mmCIF file of C-alpha atoms in Angstrom:
data_model
loop_
_atom_site.group_PDB
_atom_site.id
_atom_site.type_symbol
_atom_site.label_atom_id
_atom_site.label_comp_id
_atom_site.label_asym_id
_atom_site.label_seq_id
_atom_site.Cartn_x
_atom_site.Cartn_y
_atom_site.Cartn_z
ATOM 1 C CA MET A 168 0.000 0.000 0.000
ATOM 2 C CA ASP A 169 1.495 3.350 -1.015
ATOM 3 C CA PHE A 170 1.663 6.385 1.276
ATOM 4 C CA GLU A 171 -1.487 8.094 -0.006
ATOM 5 C CA SER A 172 -3.563 4.904 0.085
ATOM 6 C CA LEU A 173 -2.479 4.301 3.659
ATOM 7 C CA ARG A 174 -3.064 7.922 4.670
ATOM 8 C CA THR A 175 -6.654 7.801 3.407
ATOM 9 C CA CYS A 176 -7.437 4.152 4.234
ATOM 10 C CA ARG A 177 -11.107 3.855 5.200
ATOM 11 C CA VAL A 178 -10.724 1.006 7.721
ATOM 12 C CA ASP A 179 -8.363 1.181 10.686
ATOM 13 C CA GLN A 180 -7.832 -0.299 14.134
ATOM 14 C CA VAL A 181 -6.315 1.223 17.254
ATOM 15 C CA GLY A 182 -3.942 -1.653 17.919
ATOM 16 C CA SER A 183 -4.449 -3.889 20.947
ATOM 17 C CA LEU A 184 -6.278 -7.184 20.543
ATOM 18 C CA LEU A 185 -7.480 -9.772 23.047
ATOM 19 C CA ARG A 186 -4.598 -11.971 24.167
ATOM 20 C CA PRO A 187 -5.092 -15.756 23.931
ATOM 21 C CA GLN A 188 -5.624 -17.303 27.364
ATOM 22 C CA LYS A 189 -2.380 -19.276 27.135
ATOM 23 C CA LEU A 190 -0.461 -16.056 26.516
ATOM 24 C CA ILE A 191 -2.108 -14.391 29.518
ATOM 25 C CA GLU A 192 -1.087 -17.376 31.637
ATOM 26 C CA SER A 193 2.459 -17.098 30.300
ATOM 27 C CA PHE A 194 2.663 -13.432 31.310
ATOM 28 C CA LEU A 195 1.541 -14.303 34.836
ATOM 29 C CA ALA A 196 3.951 -17.231 35.013
ATOM 30 C CA ARG A 197 6.799 -14.941 33.997
ATOM 31 C CA GLY A 198 5.768 -12.389 36.611
ATOM 32 C CA GLN A 199 5.970 -15.110 39.259
ATOM 33 C CA ASP A 200 9.357 -16.230 37.885
ATOM 34 C CA GLU A 201 7.964 -19.626 36.886
ATOM 35 C CA ILE A 202 9.244 -19.362 33.297
ATOM 36 C CA ARG A 203 12.194 -17.604 31.698
ATOM 37 C CA GLU A 204 11.957 -14.379 29.706
ATOM 38 C CA SER A 205 13.062 -16.320 26.617
ATOM 39 C CA THR A 206 10.143 -18.726 27.044
ATOM 40 C CA LEU A 207 7.668 -15.858 27.258
ATOM 41 C CA SER A 208 9.256 -14.288 24.175
ATOM 42 C CA GLU A 209 8.898 -17.519 22.185
ATOM 43 C CA ARG A 210 5.233 -17.760 23.115
ATOM 44 C CA GLN A 211 4.716 -14.120 22.189
ATOM 45 C CA ASP A 212 6.339 -14.766 18.801
ATOM 46 C CA ALA A 213 3.943 -17.638 18.123
ATOM 47 C CA ALA A 214 0.881 -15.687 19.258
ATOM 48 C CA ILE A 215 1.830 -12.655 17.164
ATOM 49 C CA GLY A 216 2.375 -14.767 14.065
ATOM 50 C CA ALA A 217 -1.055 -16.312 14.571
ATOM 51 C CA VAL A 218 -2.863 -13.014 15.164
ATOM 52 C CA ILE A 219 -1.207 -11.432 12.119
ATOM 53 C CA ALA A 220 -2.420 -14.359 10.017
ATOM 54 C CA GLU A 221 -5.921 -14.019 11.480
ATOM 55 C CA GLN A 222 -6.036 -10.307 10.650
ATOM 56 C CA GLU A 223 -5.008 -11.127 7.088
ATOM 57 C CA ARG A 224 -7.713 -13.799 6.892
ATOM 58 C CA ARG A 225 -10.287 -11.280 8.097
ATOM 59 C CA GLY A 226 -9.201 -8.829 5.401
ATOM 60 C CA LEU A 227 -7.935 -6.017 7.621
ATOM 61 C CA PRO A 228 -5.924 -3.527 5.549
ATOM 62 C CA ILE A 229 -3.816 -2.202 8.467
ATOM 63 C CA LEU A 230 -2.404 -4.740 10.901
ATOM 64 C CA SER A 231 -0.916 -4.677 14.395
ATOM 65 C CA ASP A 232 0.890 -7.147 16.625
ATOM 66 C CA GLY A 233 -2.047 -6.854 19.035
ATOM 67 C CA GLU A 234 0.346 -5.425 21.634
ATOM 68 C CA PHE A 235 1.011 -9.054 22.560
ATOM 69 C CA ARG A 236 4.452 -8.211 23.976
ATOM 70 C CA ARG A 237 3.018 -5.659 26.395
ATOM 71 C CA LEU A 238 1.849 -6.050 29.945
ATOM 72 C CA SER A 239 -0.174 -2.906 29.236
ATOM 73 C CA TRP A 240 -0.397 -0.324 26.478
ATOM 74 C CA GLN A 241 2.067 1.869 28.392
ATOM 75 C CA THR A 242 4.962 -0.563 27.863
ATOM 76 C CA SER A 243 6.238 1.454 24.900
ATOM 77 C CA PHE A 244 7.876 3.891 27.334
ATOM 78 C CA TRP A 245 9.287 1.351 29.797
ATOM 79 C CA GLU A 246 12.863 0.837 28.555
ATOM 80 C CA VAL A 247 13.704 4.413 29.511
ATOM 81 C CA GLU A 248 16.233 5.283 32.182
ATOM 82 C CA GLY A 249 14.732 7.568 34.813
ATOM 83 C CA TRP A 250 11.165 6.276 34.360
ATOM 84 C CA GLU A 251 10.110 3.312 36.481
ATOM 85 C CA LEU A 252 6.635 1.940 35.830
ATOM 86 C CA TRP A 253 7.676 -1.669 35.352
ATOM 87 C CA SER A 254 7.724 -2.984 38.926
ATOM 88 C CA GLY A 255 4.537 -1.206 39.947
ATOM 89 C CA SER A 256 2.647 -2.413 36.881
ATOM 90 C CA TRP A 257 3.797 -5.995 37.412
ATOM 91 C CA ALA A 258 2.805 -5.848 41.071
ATOM 92 C CA ALA A 259 -0.647 -4.498 40.198
ATOM 93 C CA THR A 260 -1.173 -7.119 37.481
ATOM 94 C CA LEU A 261 -0.066 -10.053 39.624
ATOM 95 C CA ALA A 262 -2.236 -8.904 42.514
ATOM 96 C CA ASN A 263 -5.271 -8.388 40.278
ATOM 97 C CA PRO A 264 -4.907 -9.543 36.638
ATOM 98 C CA SER A 265 -8.300 -8.077 35.688
ATOM 99 C CA LEU A 266 -7.012 -4.594 36.669
ATOM 100 C CA ARG A 267 -10.500 -3.835 37.959
ATOM 101 C CA GLY A 268 -10.862 -2.871 41.606
ATOM 102 C CA GLU A 269 -13.478 -4.392 43.885
ATOM 103 C CA HIS A 270 -15.399 -1.118 43.774
ATOM 104 C CA GLU A 271 -15.235 -0.902 39.949
ATOM 105 C CA THR A 272 -17.583 -2.487 37.407
ATOM 106 C CA ALA A 273 -17.549 -2.780 33.632
ATOM 107 C CA ASN A 274 -19.040 0.047 31.573
ATOM 108 C CA THR A 275 -18.800 2.586 34.368
ATOM 109 C CA LYS A 276 -16.371 5.373 35.210
ATOM 110 C CA ALA A 277 -13.253 3.968 36.869
ATOM 111 C CA ASP A 278 -10.560 5.461 39.062
ATOM 112 C CA ASN A 279 -8.341 7.974 37.277
ATOM 113 C CA ALA A 280 -5.490 5.894 35.857
ATOM 114 C CA VAL A 281 -3.193 8.916 35.671
ATOM 115 C CA VAL A 282 -3.436 9.264 39.449
ATOM 116 C CA SER A 283 -3.449 5.534 40.213
ATOM 117 C CA TYR A 284 -0.373 4.661 38.154
ATOM 118 C CA GLY A 285 1.627 7.882 38.436
ATOM 119 C CA VAL A 286 5.287 7.863 39.521
ATOM 120 C CA ALA A 287 8.139 10.321 40.016
ATOM 121 C CA ALA A 288 11.145 10.520 37.719
ATOM 122 C CA THR A 289 14.120 8.651 39.195
ATOM 123 C CA GLY A 290 16.748 10.292 36.996
ATOM 124 C CA LYS A 291 17.279 12.120 33.740
ATOM 125 C CA LEU A 292 15.390 10.382 30.939
ATOM 126 C CA ARG A 293 17.423 8.376 28.438
ATOM 127 C CA LEU A 294 16.235 5.821 25.904
ATOM 128 C CA ILE A 295 17.746 2.426 26.656
ATOM 129 C CA GLU A 296 15.971 0.373 24.020
ATOM 130 C CA SER A 297 13.088 0.980 21.621
ATOM 131 C CA LEU A 298 10.455 -1.623 22.388
ATOM 132 C CA PRO A 299 8.134 -0.297 19.640
ATOM 133 C CA LEU A 300 10.899 -0.921 17.097
ATOM 134 C CA GLN A 301 11.339 -4.494 18.333
ATOM 135 C CA GLU A 302 7.593 -5.069 18.197
ATOM 136 C CA TRP A 303 7.158 -3.609 14.741
ATOM 137 C CA SER A 304 10.193 -5.326 13.222
ATOM 138 C CA PHE A 305 8.984 -8.786 14.201
ATOM 139 C CA ALA A 306 5.361 -8.187 13.178
ATOM 140 C CA ALA A 307 6.347 -6.638 9.841
ATOM 141 C CA GLY A 308 8.342 -9.766 9.073
ATOM 142 C CA CYS A 309 5.165 -11.843 9.367
ATOM 143 C CA THR A 310 3.201 -10.112 6.584
ATOM 144 C CA ASN A 311 3.333 -8.061 3.409
ATOM 145 C CA ARG A 312 0.545 -5.763 4.614
ATOM 146 C CA PRO A 313 1.257 -2.500 6.458
ATOM 147 C CA VAL A 314 1.788 -2.906 10.200
ATOM 148 C CA LYS A 315 1.369 0.092 12.466
ATOM 149 C CA ALA A 316 3.465 0.906 15.530
ATOM 150 C CA MET A 317 1.731 2.228 18.653
ATOM 151 C CA ILE A 318 3.444 4.505 21.187
ATOM 152 C CA MET A 319 2.155 6.069 24.400
ATOM 153 C CA GLY A 320 2.189 9.799 23.692
ATOM 154 C CA PRO A 321 4.433 12.311 25.476
ATOM 155 C CA ASP A 322 1.742 14.249 27.321
ATOM 156 C CA ARG A 323 0.373 11.061 28.884
ATOM 157 C CA VAL A 324 3.846 10.420 30.299
ATOM 158 C CA ALA A 325 3.981 13.995 31.615
ATOM 159 C CA GLN A 326 0.531 13.710 33.193
ATOM 160 C CA MET A 327 1.618 10.563 35.034
ATOM 161 C CA CYS A 328 4.816 12.120 36.386
ATOM 162 C CA HIS A 329 4.779 13.311 39.998
ATOM 163 C CA ILE A 330 6.940 16.283 39.130
ATOM 164 C CA GLU A 331 6.777 17.611 42.691
ATOM 165 C CA ASP A 332 8.660 14.479 43.811
ATOM 166 C CA SER A 333 11.107 14.389 40.881
ATOM 167 C CA ALA A 334 13.792 16.775 42.190
ATOM 168 C CA PRO A 335 16.708 17.070 41.743
ATOM 169 C CA HIS A 336 16.280 15.417 38.340
ATOM 170 C CA TYR A 337 13.415 17.658 37.216
ATOM 171 C CA LEU A 338 12.199 20.840 38.840
ATOM 172 C CA ASP A 339 9.311 21.700 36.523
ATOM 173 C CA ARG A 340 6.896 19.975 34.189
ATOM 174 C CA GLN A 341 8.141 21.564 30.958
ATOM 175 C CA GLU A 342 11.723 20.468 31.579
ATOM 176 C CA PHE A 343 10.497 16.900 32.040
ATOM 177 C CA LEU A 344 8.200 17.062 29.005
ATOM 178 C CA ASP A 345 11.054 18.322 26.811
ATOM 179 C CA ASP A 346 13.083 15.219 27.659
ATOM 180 C CA VAL A 347 10.050 12.980 27.088
ATOM 181 C CA VAL A 348 9.705 14.468 23.599
ATOM 182 C CA SER A 349 13.393 13.839 22.952
ATOM 183 C CA VAL A 350 12.962 10.156 23.831
ATOM 184 C CA HIS A 351 9.815 9.913 21.714
ATOM 185 C CA HIS A 352 11.585 11.515 18.767
ATOM 186 C CA GLN A 353 14.331 8.893 19.025
ATOM 187 C CA ILE A 354 11.743 6.112 19.038
ATOM 188 C CA VAL A 355 9.858 7.592 16.085
ATOM 189 C CA SER A 356 13.076 8.199 14.137
ATOM 190 C CA GLY A 357 14.122 4.591 14.622
ATOM 191 C CA LEU A 358 10.781 3.336 13.355
ATOM 192 C CA VAL A 359 10.741 5.639 10.335
ATOM 193 C CA ASP A 360 14.337 4.798 9.415
ATOM 194 C CA ALA A 361 13.487 1.090 9.638
ATOM 195 C CA GLY A 362 10.638 1.553 7.153
ATOM 196 C CA CYS A 363 7.614 1.537 9.448
ATOM 197 C CA PRO A 364 4.774 2.891 7.276
ATOM 198 C CA TYR A 365 2.406 4.004 10.064
ATOM 199 C CA VAL A 366 3.243 5.373 13.512
ATOM 200 C CA GLN A 367 0.473 6.112 16.004
ATOM 201 C CA LEU A 368 0.703 8.119 19.221
ATOM 202 C CA ASP A 369 -1.848 7.080 21.838
ATOM 203 C CA GLU A 370 -2.775 10.302 23.633
ATOM 204 C CA PRO A 371 -5.755 9.872 25.959
ATOM 205 C CA SER A 372 -4.189 12.814 27.774
ATOM 206 C CA TYR A 373 -6.075 15.250 25.530
ATOM 207 C CA THR A 374 -9.438 14.378 27.045
ATOM 208 C CA GLY A 375 -7.980 15.376 30.400
ATOM 209 C CA TYR A 376 -8.418 18.959 29.224
ATOM 210 C CA VAL A 377 -12.216 18.573 29.091
ATOM 211 C CA ASP A 378 -12.669 16.250 32.073
ATOM 212 C CA PRO A 379 -13.664 18.200 35.225
ATOM 213 C CA GLU A 380 -11.887 15.836 37.608
ATOM 214 C CA SER A 381 -8.645 15.944 35.607
ATOM 215 C CA LEU A 382 -8.773 19.722 35.302
ATOM 216 C CA GLU A 383 -9.196 20.052 39.054
ATOM 217 C CA HIS A 384 -6.276 17.662 39.603
ATOM 218 C CA MET A 385 -4.055 19.888 37.455
ATOM 219 C CA ARG A 386 -5.095 23.030 39.277
ATOM 220 C CA THR A 387 -4.508 21.532 42.727
ATOM 221 C CA ARG A 388 -0.959 20.752 41.586
ATOM 222 C CA GLY A 389 -0.474 24.396 40.648
ATOM 223 C CA GLN A 390 -0.671 23.755 36.900
ATOM 224 C CA ASP A 391 -2.504 25.836 34.305
ATOM 225 C CA PRO A 392 -4.570 23.493 32.087
ATOM 226 C CA LEU A 393 -4.444 25.802 29.056
ATOM 227 C CA SER A 394 -0.677 26.060 29.289
ATOM 228 C CA ASN A 395 -0.462 22.278 29.638
ATOM 229 C CA LEU A 396 -2.707 21.798 26.595
ATOM 230 C CA ASN A 397 -0.566 24.038 24.425
ATOM 231 C CA ALA A 398 2.543 22.216 25.628
ATOM 232 C CA ALA A 399 0.874 18.875 24.861
ATOM 233 C CA ILE A 400 0.173 19.852 21.249
ATOM 234 C CA ALA A 401 3.753 21.046 20.809
ATOM 235 C CA ALA A 402 4.995 17.791 22.358
ATOM 236 C CA SER A 403 2.961 15.585 20.010
ATOM 237 C CA ASN A 404 4.187 17.554 17.012
ATOM 238 C CA GLY A 405 7.740 17.486 18.337
ATOM 239 C CA ALA A 406 7.724 13.704 18.555
ATOM 240 C CA ILE A 407 7.293 13.410 14.770
ATOM 241 C CA ALA A 408 9.177 16.555 13.729
ATOM 242 C CA GLY A 409 11.249 16.219 10.585
ATOM 243 C CA HIS A 410 9.564 13.026 9.416
ATOM 244 C CA LYS A 411 6.449 14.388 7.704
ATOM 245 C CA GLY A 412 5.746 12.397 4.547
ATOM 246 C CA ARG A 413 8.135 9.576 5.416
ATOM 247 C CA SER A 414 5.493 7.611 7.337
ATOM 248 C CA VAL A 415 1.798 8.067 7.976
ATOM 249 C CA PHE A 416 1.328 9.552 11.446
ATOM 250 C CA GLY A 417 -1.809 9.110 13.510
ATOM 251 C CA VAL A 418 -2.844 10.222 16.979
ATOM 252 C CA HIS A 419 -5.479 8.331 18.952
ATOM 253 C CA ILE A 420 -7.634 10.174 21.499
ATOM 254 C CA CYS A 421 -9.996 8.392 23.905
ATOM 255 C CA ARG A 422 -11.343 8.571 27.453
ATOM 256 C CA GLY A 423 -9.750 5.450 28.911
ATOM 257 C CA ASN A 424 -10.368 1.792 28.197
ATOM 258 C CA ARG A 425 -9.075 -0.278 31.135
ATOM 259 C CA ALA A 426 -11.148 -3.426 31.659
ATOM 260 C CA SER A 427 -14.185 -2.096 29.736
ATOM 261 C CA MET A 428 -14.266 1.101 31.814
ATOM 262 C CA TRP A 429 -13.415 4.758 31.233
ATOM 263 C CA HIS A 430 -11.829 7.340 33.522
ATOM 264 C CA ARG A 431 -12.549 10.605 31.730
ATOM 265 C CA GLU A 432 -15.640 12.420 30.526
ATOM 266 C CA GLY A 433 -16.268 15.524 28.467
ATOM 267 C CA HIS A 434 -16.866 16.534 24.864
ATOM 268 C CA TYR A 435 -14.282 17.624 22.295
ATOM 269 C CA ASP A 436 -15.816 21.086 21.867
ATOM 270 C CA GLU A 437 -13.554 22.949 24.293
ATOM 271 C CA ILE A 438 -10.299 21.630 22.793
ATOM 272 C CA ALA A 439 -11.206 20.962 19.159
ATOM 273 C CA GLU A 440 -10.039 24.219 17.618
ATOM 274 C CA ALA A 441 -6.599 23.939 19.222
ATOM 275 C CA VAL A 442 -6.089 20.165 19.073
ATOM 276 C CA PHE A 443 -7.684 19.326 15.733
ATOM 277 C CA GLY A 444 -6.423 22.502 14.124
ATOM 278 C CA GLN A 445 -2.811 22.393 15.305
ATOM 279 C CA LEU A 446 -1.823 18.717 15.445
ATOM 280 C CA GLU A 447 0.379 18.013 12.419
ATOM 281 C CA PHE A 448 -0.748 14.417 12.015
ATOM 282 C CA ASP A 449 -2.197 12.689 8.957
ATOM 283 C CA ARG A 450 -4.912 10.783 10.835
ATOM 284 C CA LEU A 451 -6.905 11.646 13.956
ATOM 285 C CA LEU A 452 -8.382 8.510 15.528
ATOM 286 C CA LEU A 453 -11.204 9.792 17.731
ATOM 287 C CA GLU A 454 -13.395 7.927 20.198
ATOM 288 C CA TYR A 455 -17.017 8.490 19.156
ATOM 289 C CA ASP A 456 -18.932 5.388 20.221
ATOM 290 C CA THR A 457 -21.064 6.949 22.974
ATOM 291 C CA GLU A 458 -22.609 10.263 23.968
ATOM 292 C CA ARG A 459 -19.584 10.827 26.228
ATOM 293 C CA ALA A 460 -17.781 12.138 23.132
ATOM 294 C CA GLY A 461 -20.507 14.637 22.269
ATOM 295 C CA GLY A 462 -21.546 15.614 18.760
ATOM 296 C CA PHE A 463 -19.639 15.862 15.497
ATOM 297 C CA GLU A 464 -19.703 19.666 15.326
ATOM 298 C CA PRO A 465 -16.049 19.957 16.491
ATOM 299 C CA LEU A 466 -14.927 18.198 13.308
ATOM 300 C CA ARG A 467 -15.372 21.496 11.487
ATOM 301 C CA PHE A 468 -11.985 22.499 12.924
ATOM 302 C CA VAL A 469 -10.124 19.664 11.180
ATOM 303 C CA PRO A 470 -8.017 21.127 8.331
ATOM 304 C CA LYS A 471 -8.231 19.910 4.765
ATOM 305 C CA GLY A 472 -5.766 17.119 4.133
ATOM 306 C CA ARG A 473 -6.360 15.428 7.501
ATOM 307 C CA VAL A 474 -8.328 12.203 7.869
ATOM 308 C CA VAL A 475 -10.595 11.647 10.874
ATOM 309 C CA VAL A 476 -10.965 7.992 11.807
ATOM 310 C CA LEU A 477 -14.284 7.817 13.631
ATOM 311 C CA GLY A 478 -14.136 5.327 16.505
ATOM 312 C CA LEU A 479 -17.771 4.301 16.249
ATOM 313 C CA VAL A 480 -17.501 0.617 17.193
ATOM 314 C CA SER A 481 -17.202 -0.047 20.920
ATOM 315 C CA THR A 482 -14.454 -2.262 22.308
ATOM 316 C CA LYS A 483 -15.997 -2.118 25.788
ATOM 317 C CA THR A 484 -19.139 -4.161 25.107
ATOM 318 C CA ALA A 485 -19.917 -7.531 23.564
ATOM 319 C CA GLN A 486 -22.876 -6.375 21.469
ATOM 320 C CA VAL A 487 -21.912 -6.129 17.810
ATOM 321 C CA GLU A 488 -23.166 -2.907 16.284
ATOM 322 C CA LEU A 489 -25.473 -2.790 13.261
ATOM 323 C CA ALA A 490 -23.930 -1.581 10.022
ATOM 324 C CA TYR A 491 -26.772 0.766 9.119
ATOM 325 C CA GLU A 492 -26.449 2.550 12.469
ATOM 326 C CA ILE A 493 -22.713 3.130 11.935
ATOM 327 C CA VAL A 494 -23.366 4.324 8.374
ATOM 328 C CA ALA A 495 -25.947 6.794 9.670
ATOM 329 C CA ARG A 496 -23.459 8.223 12.148
ATOM 330 C CA ILE A 497 -20.829 8.674 9.434
ATOM 331 C CA GLU A 498 -23.398 10.493 7.327
ATOM 332 C CA GLU A 499 -24.187 12.697 10.330
ATOM 333 C CA ALA A 500 -20.481 13.493 10.760
ATOM 334 C CA SER A 501 -20.236 14.419 7.080
ATOM 335 C CA ARG A 502 -22.410 17.467 7.796
ATOM 336 C CA PHE A 503 -19.348 19.027 9.412
ATOM 337 C CA ILE A 504 -16.437 17.565 7.437
ATOM 338 C CA ASP A 505 -16.073 16.221 3.896
ATOM 339 C CA ILE A 506 -16.956 12.529 3.824
ATOM 340 C CA ASP A 507 -13.729 11.876 1.895
ATOM 341 C CA GLN A 508 -11.856 12.990 5.031
ATOM 342 C CA LEU A 509 -13.499 10.268 7.106
ATOM 343 C CA ALA A 510 -12.686 6.655 7.938
ATOM 344 C CA VAL A 511 -13.948 4.177 10.551
ATOM 345 C CA SER A 512 -12.461 2.075 13.343
ATOM 346 C CA PRO A 513 -13.174 0.779 16.848
ATOM 347 C CA GLN A 514 -13.116 3.506 19.520
ATOM 348 C CA CYS A 515 -10.047 2.045 21.211
ATOM 349 C CA GLY A 516 -8.060 -1.164 21.468
ATOM 350 C CA PHE A 517 -9.611 -4.353 22.787
ATOM 351 C CA ALA A 518 -7.081 -4.905 25.568
ATOM 352 C CA SER A 519 -5.343 -2.055 27.376
ATOM 353 C CA GLY A 520 -3.872 -4.724 29.691
ATOM 354 C CA ILE A 521 -3.262 -8.432 29.322
ATOM 355 C CA SER A 522 -6.733 -9.491 30.501
ATOM 356 C CA GLY A 523 -8.570 -7.317 28.006
ATOM 357 C CA ASN A 524 -12.147 -6.112 27.855
ATOM 358 C CA ASP A 525 -15.447 -7.878 28.475
ATOM 359 C CA LEU A 526 -16.067 -9.563 25.146
ATOM 360 C CA THR A 527 -15.009 -12.763 23.413
ATOM 361 C CA SER A 528 -12.536 -13.221 20.606
ATOM 362 C CA ASP A 529 -15.395 -14.018 18.200
ATOM 363 C CA GLU A 530 -17.153 -10.789 19.166
ATOM 364 C CA GLN A 531 -13.926 -8.847 18.680
ATOM 365 C CA TRP A 532 -13.457 -10.218 15.156
ATOM 366 C CA ALA A 533 -17.118 -9.619 14.300
ATOM 367 C CA LYS A 534 -16.689 -5.961 15.242
ATOM 368 C CA LEU A 535 -13.570 -5.657 13.100
ATOM 369 C CA GLU A 536 -15.221 -7.366 10.131
ATOM 370 C CA LEU A 537 -18.188 -5.003 10.478
ATOM 371 C CA LEU A 538 -15.860 -2.168 9.474
ATOM 372 C CA HIS A 539 -15.562 -3.629 5.971
ATOM 373 C CA GLU A 540 -19.312 -3.695 5.470
ATOM 374 C CA VAL A 541 -19.607 -0.120 6.690
ATOM 375 C CA SER A 542 -16.763 1.053 4.464
ATOM 376 C CA ASP A 543 -18.266 -0.602 1.399
ATOM 377 C CA ARG A 544 -21.646 1.021 2.029
ATOM 378 C CA VAL A 545 -20.206 4.501 2.549
ATOM 379 C CA TRP A 546 -17.247 4.703 0.170
ATOM 380 C CA GLY A 547 -17.704 1.706 -2.127
ATOM 381 C CA ALA A 548 -15.705 -1.486 -2.390
#
């Protein structure tokens, strides 16, 4: 698939897929030191090869490795000196593999993951190894179709950092964010130089700027949300700077997806002009499966030349949507943006952590196959 065909592709996916049960068990066995890292890696290789083949069989035009090497979607920023999420994430997963607290239930608002999983910097940030490059290189070797690479975005890292506890390494948020961007740019550069055709930043951080609880959390820490938002946009753009046109770049924005829950609420309206108008990405993958996202009016701020991938199919529920309902929503969106600037996908991945969301593998594949039917009805085969 050439650059322009990939940039405008009508069917997309966010990236994570439900792990096979045996792979989940292997992760837990590794966490308890019952198997070696090499054994887990071999099982990951086999599972990734199988899920790539299944995506091909289902006719998906853009593939992923399912994030099958990751304990959670945040793993992309783990092999970084000065940033220690690994031990805490393993401890949380081993204690509760579902990653759902006793007080939490599916399809409800969960605890704020930024607060729950936040840590302080333990030193100056330095990239040790690019896990996204390892992931992409193996997956790309399993297929001739384009494989995307997924990376946790820089502002999400900054939101999770307890900057007040990060001295003497970092004294203010911007100093930390600048180094995060530097690490991200190294990761992106490595992927682009290796020939990765599609790089996606996962930035649920942006909905923090419309979520009342998140806004209050920023203010109580002495931060100005508007200043943070402007810095976030600059950080996303900085991560891909100098590579425009060499790969397709996408940014995914959602409201949280852990264990079929969400942790943020609020419509795009308040941030759309700045975020949609200033992000220098080819594709904007936007959660739009429920009323939590609001209406499509904010899409009027998307510049010509950008593609909006409407996340209209839920990954949080087992019920498979009806094609005509998804088509109707795309037609509604086209009142505010040219229909040739639109595409369709699930609203998020199917498994932010190893245990995944509350649906079966068959239901997951049915939702992904639905995208083809929708695309054919809207844009033609």
